[in-house]
């Protein structure tokens, strides 16, 4: 199965972002992609760089956004993984991935479960924690374990999706460098990010897809300079082998072929799920064991 | 703190193995190592390549082994992580790491929790599952999260050790290639093995130490040719960066300096432990969610 990840540079005009994304979806669909993955909060700039109530206005279009992307999925006959700003009620918002079936119906949604809150990533201001759990979404191209960005650092979320039958793990994401960090620190951060996601593939014997933003976005509050999103969107197979990757500076459509037979091959030689010591994992539900 | 990993080629004579290990420990101690890590089941060949009751005789010396390695730790004034064949009772054996304090006392032991059972690795024949849980061992050089080989594929064991305060994760291990596999498959396996252990460092913000066998050992049953243990012992820092690594073909003492300040630095910029969704992890204690 051919898939496509759209790694995009955002700008301040929502409409321009969306128009460009739609053009790239059309192109990817024409090139045979059956599943298209967009980056985290792809409609707009990454507004969580600062905490400002004005940005909640971006979520006012939530219901219209659903109708819009439904039409795009149907028009291009693709399963589409979007990442939207959900206005659940006034004053109650989620960072939500909505997956559309290729007929335009909603296959399912995932509300980001692990919410970061760090300099430049003030997501706890904007988003309440997801309450839909780690539930894979059944589509015509397979059962998709959609997670979002910060989730990628948690082996627990990858494992839970896999235990529930996810056939692919998918991470729309928005992560980048601060220019003031050293080259060595930047490399360590990028390598850690790739490594831990490849490890989710290995631990669970499933392919992993990670679709990241690219390019510099200024901090509109002026407190920090901004974030240089590091691109490097990638796909790895169930053994963790990189089979497609984008660079750190260019917009691109990244294509990959997912071979559904690989999960059986890899899990048969490395049957990790067989030997889990579930009788001894109870403390995983503790904050800390002190 | 300076540590040393002893990556060794085994042969069929237990006494020769042990003598060589002791020489290497002396050398590492003279070179300033305060903590020395030995490979999995370092006293003997990797006998689990076949299932044969004769190999249980290797465990007859269990109590003498404890006395012997206690003396070696004391004589060299090092904290010593050994990996022994524990005869708990007749017909009841464990794959057990015993950690000796630098005065020769037993600091603690860990009984391997995840037991493999795959062609060439028939450990379920020899070892019953560990029943001491994932408990770090307090020593004069820190709280050691000692795990063994197959455990390294399980994010759960690394997490549990970390939640209980482990300051370093340590894996004595015995893993290698089958010569009949392709070069590409061998690379994938080695890369997966390194990647998932580096990911445990990243997920938990702790350094990881992995000490593997090296060199070819034939299958004494003649069913398979044997295993070419791939060496590649390594140490990575709490961000997953490789700070020391051995090659795939030579015996060696691998030295590394563990900087205890790095865990705080890394966990402060990436506070993953803060955001775990412990309210939603209950299904991790299930075999599968179907």
Coordinates of C-alpha atoms in Angstrom, one line a residue, chain A:
Chain A
X1 CA 0.0 0.0 0.0
X2 CA 1.3 3.4 -1.0
X3 CA 1.1 6.1 1.6
X4 CA 2.1 9.8 1.5
X5 CA 3.2 12.2 4.3
X6 CA 2.9 15.9 3.6
X7 CA 5.7 17.8 5.3
X8 CA 4.8 21.5 5.0
X9 CA 6.1 24.9 5.9
X10 CA 3.4 26.9 7.6
X11 CA 2.7 30.6 7.3
X12 CA 0.4 33.0 9.1
X13 CA -2.5 32.8 6.7
X14 CA -4.7 29.9 7.4
X15 CA -6.3 29.9 4.0
X16 CA -3.0 29.8 2.2
X17 CA -1.9 26.8 4.4
X18 CA -5.0 25.0 3.6
X19 CA -4.9 25.7 -0.1
X20 CA -1.3 24.4 -0.3
X21 CA -2.2 21.3 1.6
X22 CA -5.1 20.6 -0.7
X23 CA -2.8 20.9 -3.8
X24 CA -0.3 18.5 -2.2
X25 CA -3.1 16.0 -1.4
X26 CA -4.3 16.1 -5.0
X27 CA -0.8 15.4 -6.2
X28 CA -0.2 12.6 -3.8
X29 CA -3.5 11.0 -4.7
X30 CA -2.7 11.2 -8.4
X31 CA 0.5 9.5 -7.7
X32 CA -1.3 6.6 -6.1
X33 CA -1.3 7.2 -2.4
X34 CA -4.2 5.5 -0.7
X35 CA -3.5 6.9 2.8
X36 CA -2.3 10.5 3.3
X37 CA -1.0 11.9 6.6
X38 CA -0.8 15.6 7.5
X39 CA 1.3 17.2 10.1
X40 CA 0.1 18.4 13.5
X41 CA -2.3 21.3 13.5
X42 CA -1.6 21.7 9.8
X43 CA -4.3 24.3 9.2
X44 CA -2.4 27.1 10.9
X45 CA 0.9 28.3 12.4
X46 CA 2.0 26.4 15.5
X47 CA 0.3 28.9 17.8
X48 CA 1.2 27.1 21.0
X49 CA 4.6 28.9 21.0
X50 CA 2.8 31.4 23.3
X51 CA -0.3 31.4 25.5
X52 CA -2.8 33.9 24.0
X53 CA -6.6 33.6 24.1
X54 CA -6.8 35.1 20.6
X55 CA -5.6 31.8 19.2
X56 CA -8.8 30.0 20.4
X57 CA -10.5 31.7 17.5
X58 CA -8.7 29.2 15.2
X59 CA -11.0 26.5 16.7
X60 CA -14.2 28.4 15.8
X61 CA -14.2 26.7 12.4
X62 CA -14.0 23.2 13.9
X63 CA -17.4 22.0 12.5
X64 CA -16.7 23.6 9.1
X65 CA -13.2 22.0 9.1
X66 CA -14.8 18.6 9.4
X67 CA -17.0 19.2 6.4
X68 CA -14.1 20.7 4.4
X69 CA -11.6 17.8 5.0
X70 CA -14.4 15.2 4.5
X71 CA -14.9 16.6 1.0
X72 CA -11.1 16.6 0.3
X73 CA -10.9 13.0 1.3
X74 CA -13.8 12.0 -0.8
X75 CA -12.8 14.1 -3.8
X76 CA -9.4 12.5 -3.8
X77 CA -10.6 9.1 -2.8
X78 CA -8.0 8.8 0.0
X79 CA -8.0 7.9 3.6
X80 CA -6.9 11.2 5.2
X81 CA -5.3 11.7 8.7
X82 CA -5.9 15.3 9.7
X83 CA -4.9 17.1 12.8
X84 CA -7.3 19.8 14.0
X85 CA -8.1 22.2 16.8
X86 CA -11.3 20.8 18.3
X87 CA -13.8 23.2 19.9
X88 CA -15.7 20.7 22.0
X89 CA -17.5 23.5 23.9
X90 CA -16.7 27.1 24.6
X91 CA -13.6 27.0 26.8
X92 CA -13.0 23.3 26.1
X93 CA -10.6 22.4 23.4
X94 CA -8.7 19.3 22.2
X95 CA -5.7 18.6 19.9
X96 CA -7.6 16.1 17.8
X97 CA -6.7 13.9 14.8
X98 CA -9.7 13.1 12.7
X99 CA -9.4 10.3 10.2
X100 CA -11.6 10.4 7.1
X101 CA -12.5 7.4 5.1
X102 CA -12.0 7.7 1.3
X103 CA -15.8 8.2 0.9
X104 CA -15.7 11.3 3.1
X105 CA -17.1 9.7 6.2
X106 CA -15.4 10.1 9.6
X107 CA -13.6 6.8 10.4
X108 CA -12.7 8.0 13.8
X109 CA -10.9 10.5 15.9
X110 CA -8.1 10.5 18.4
X111 CA -7.8 13.3 21.1
X112 CA -4.1 13.8 22.0
X113 CA -3.6 12.1 25.3
X114 CA -0.1 13.3 26.5
X115 CA -0.1 17.1 26.5
X116 CA 3.3 18.9 26.7
X117 CA 3.8 22.2 28.4
X118 CA 7.3 23.5 27.9
X119 CA 8.9 26.8 26.7
X120 CA 7.6 27.3 23.2
X121 CA 5.1 24.4 23.5
X122 CA 2.4 25.7 25.8
X123 CA -0.2 23.1 25.0
X124 CA -1.7 22.7 28.4
X125 CA -3.0 26.2 28.0
X126 CA -4.9 25.3 24.8
X127 CA -5.8 21.7 25.1
X128 CA -7.4 19.5 27.7
X129 CA -6.2 15.9 27.8
X130 CA -7.8 13.4 25.5
X131 CA -10.5 11.2 27.0
X132 CA -11.0 8.7 24.2
X133 CA -8.2 6.5 25.2
X134 CA -5.7 4.8 22.9
X135 CA -8.1 3.3 20.3
X136 CA -7.0 2.4 16.8
X137 CA -9.3 3.6 14.0
X138 CA -10.6 1.0 11.5
X139 CA -10.3 2.2 7.9
X140 CA -10.4 0.6 4.4
X141 CA -6.6 0.6 4.4
X142 CA -6.2 -1.0 7.8
X143 CA -6.5 -0.3 11.5
X144 CA -4.6 3.0 12.2
X145 CA -3.0 3.7 15.6
X146 CA -3.1 7.5 15.4
X147 CA -1.2 9.3 18.1
X148 CA 0.0 12.9 18.2
X149 CA 3.5 14.5 18.7
X150 CA 4.3 14.3 22.5
X151 CA 2.7 10.8 22.6
X152 CA 5.7 9.7 20.5
X153 CA 7.9 9.8 23.6
X154 CA 5.7 7.3 25.5
X155 CA 6.3 3.6 24.9
X156 CA 3.0 3.1 26.8
X157 CA 0.9 4.7 24.1
X158 CA 2.5 2.7 21.2
X159 CA 2.1 -0.5 23.2
X160 CA -1.6 0.1 24.0
X161 CA -2.4 0.9 20.4
X162 CA -0.6 -2.3 19.3
X163 CA -2.4 -4.4 22.0
X164 CA -5.6 -3.1 20.5
X165 CA -4.7 -4.2 17.1
X166 CA -3.2 -1.2 15.4
X167 CA -1.5 -2.2 12.1
X168 CA 0.4 1.1 11.7
X169 CA 1.4 3.8 14.2
X170 CA 1.0 7.3 12.9
X171 CA 2.3 10.5 14.5
X172 CA 1.3 13.9 13.1
X173 CA 3.8 16.1 14.9
X174 CA 5.3 19.6 15.3
X175 CA 8.8 19.5 16.7
X176 CA 11.9 21.6 16.0
X177 CA 15.0 23.3 17.2
X178 CA 15.7 26.5 18.9
X179 CA 18.4 28.3 17.0
X180 CA 20.4 29.2 20.1
X181 CA 21.1 25.5 20.9
X182 CA 24.4 24.1 19.8
X183 CA 24.7 21.9 16.7
X184 CA 25.6 18.9 19.0
X185 CA 22.4 19.4 21.1
X186 CA 20.3 19.8 17.9
X187 CA 21.7 16.5 16.6
X188 CA 21.1 14.7 19.9
X189 CA 17.5 15.9 20.0
X190 CA 16.8 14.9 16.4
X191 CA 18.4 11.5 16.9
X192 CA 16.5 10.9 20.1
X193 CA 13.2 11.7 18.3
X194 CA 13.9 9.3 15.4
X195 CA 15.3 6.6 17.7
X196 CA 12.4 6.4 20.1
X197 CA 9.8 6.2 17.4
X198 CA 11.8 3.5 15.6
X199 CA 11.9 1.7 18.9
X200 CA 8.0 1.7 19.0
X201 CA 8.1 -0.1 15.7
X202 CA 10.6 -2.6 17.0
X203 CA 8.9 -3.2 20.4
X204 CA 5.5 -3.8 18.7
X205 CA 6.4 -5.2 15.3
X206 CA 4.4 -2.5 13.4
X207 CA 5.4 0.2 10.9
X208 CA 5.7 3.7 12.2
X209 CA 4.9 6.9 10.3
X210 CA 5.9 10.3 11.6
X211 CA 4.9 13.5 9.7
X212 CA 6.5 16.7 11.0
X213 CA 6.4 20.4 10.1
X214 CA 9.4 22.0 8.5
X215 CA 10.8 25.5 8.5
X216 CA 11.0 28.5 10.9
X217 CA 7.9 29.9 12.6
X218 CA 8.4 33.0 14.8
X219 CA 7.0 33.3 18.3
X220 CA 4.3 35.9 17.8
X221 CA 4.6 37.0 21.5
X222 CA 8.3 38.0 20.9
X223 CA 9.3 36.2 24.1
X224 CA 11.4 33.7 22.2
X225 CA 12.7 33.9 18.6
X226 CA 10.7 31.0 17.4
X227 CA 10.9 27.3 16.4
X228 CA 12.8 25.9 13.5
X229 CA 10.7 22.8 12.8
X230 CA 13.1 20.1 11.8
X231 CA 11.1 18.1 9.2
X232 CA 12.7 14.7 8.9
X233 CA 9.4 13.1 8.5
X234 CA 9.9 9.4 8.1
X235 CA 8.5 5.9 7.7
X236 CA 10.1 2.8 9.2
X237 CA 9.2 -0.9 8.9
X238 CA 8.2 -3.2 11.8
X239 CA 11.8 -3.9 12.5
X240 CA 12.6 -0.2 12.8
X241 CA 14.4 0.1 9.4
X242 CA 13.9 3.5 7.8
X243 CA 12.2 3.0 4.5
X244 CA 11.5 6.7 3.6
X245 CA 12.6 10.0 5.1
X246 CA 12.5 13.7 4.2
X247 CA 15.1 16.3 4.9
X248 CA 15.2 19.1 7.5
X249 CA 14.6 22.0 5.3
X250 CA 12.2 21.4 2.4
X251 CA 8.5 21.0 2.0
X252 CA 7.8 17.6 0.5
X253 CA 5.5 14.8 -0.2
X254 CA 7.1 11.7 1.3
X255 CA 6.0 8.4 -0.3
X256 CA 6.4 4.9 1.2
X257 CA 5.1 1.5 0.5
X258 CA 3.8 -0.4 3.5
X259 CA 4.2 -4.1 3.2
X260 CA 1.5 -5.7 5.4
X261 CA 3.3 -9.0 5.4
X262 CA 6.3 -7.6 7.3
X263 CA 4.5 -7.5 10.6
X264 CA 3.9 -11.2 10.5
X265 CA 7.5 -11.9 9.4
X266 CA 9.0 -9.8 12.2
X267 CA 6.7 -10.8 15.0
X268 CA 7.3 -14.5 14.1
X269 CA 11.1 -14.2 14.6
X270 CA 10.8 -11.8 17.5
X271 CA 7.6 -12.8 19.4
X272 CA 7.9 -10.1 22.1
X273 CA 4.2 -10.1 22.7
X274 CA 4.4 -13.7 23.8
X275 CA 6.6 -13.1 26.8
X276 CA 5.3 -9.9 28.4
X277 CA 5.2 -10.3 32.2
X278 CA 1.8 -8.9 32.5
X279 CA 1.6 -10.3 36.1
X280 CA 4.3 -7.8 37.1
X281 CA 3.4 -4.7 35.2
X282 CA 0.9 -3.3 37.7
X283 CA 3.1 -0.4 38.8
X284 CA 3.1 1.1 35.3
X285 CA -0.1 2.8 36.4
X286 CA 1.7 4.6 39.2
X287 CA 3.2 8.1 38.9
X288 CA 6.4 7.0 40.6
X289 CA 7.2 4.2 43.0
X290 CA 8.5 5.9 46.1

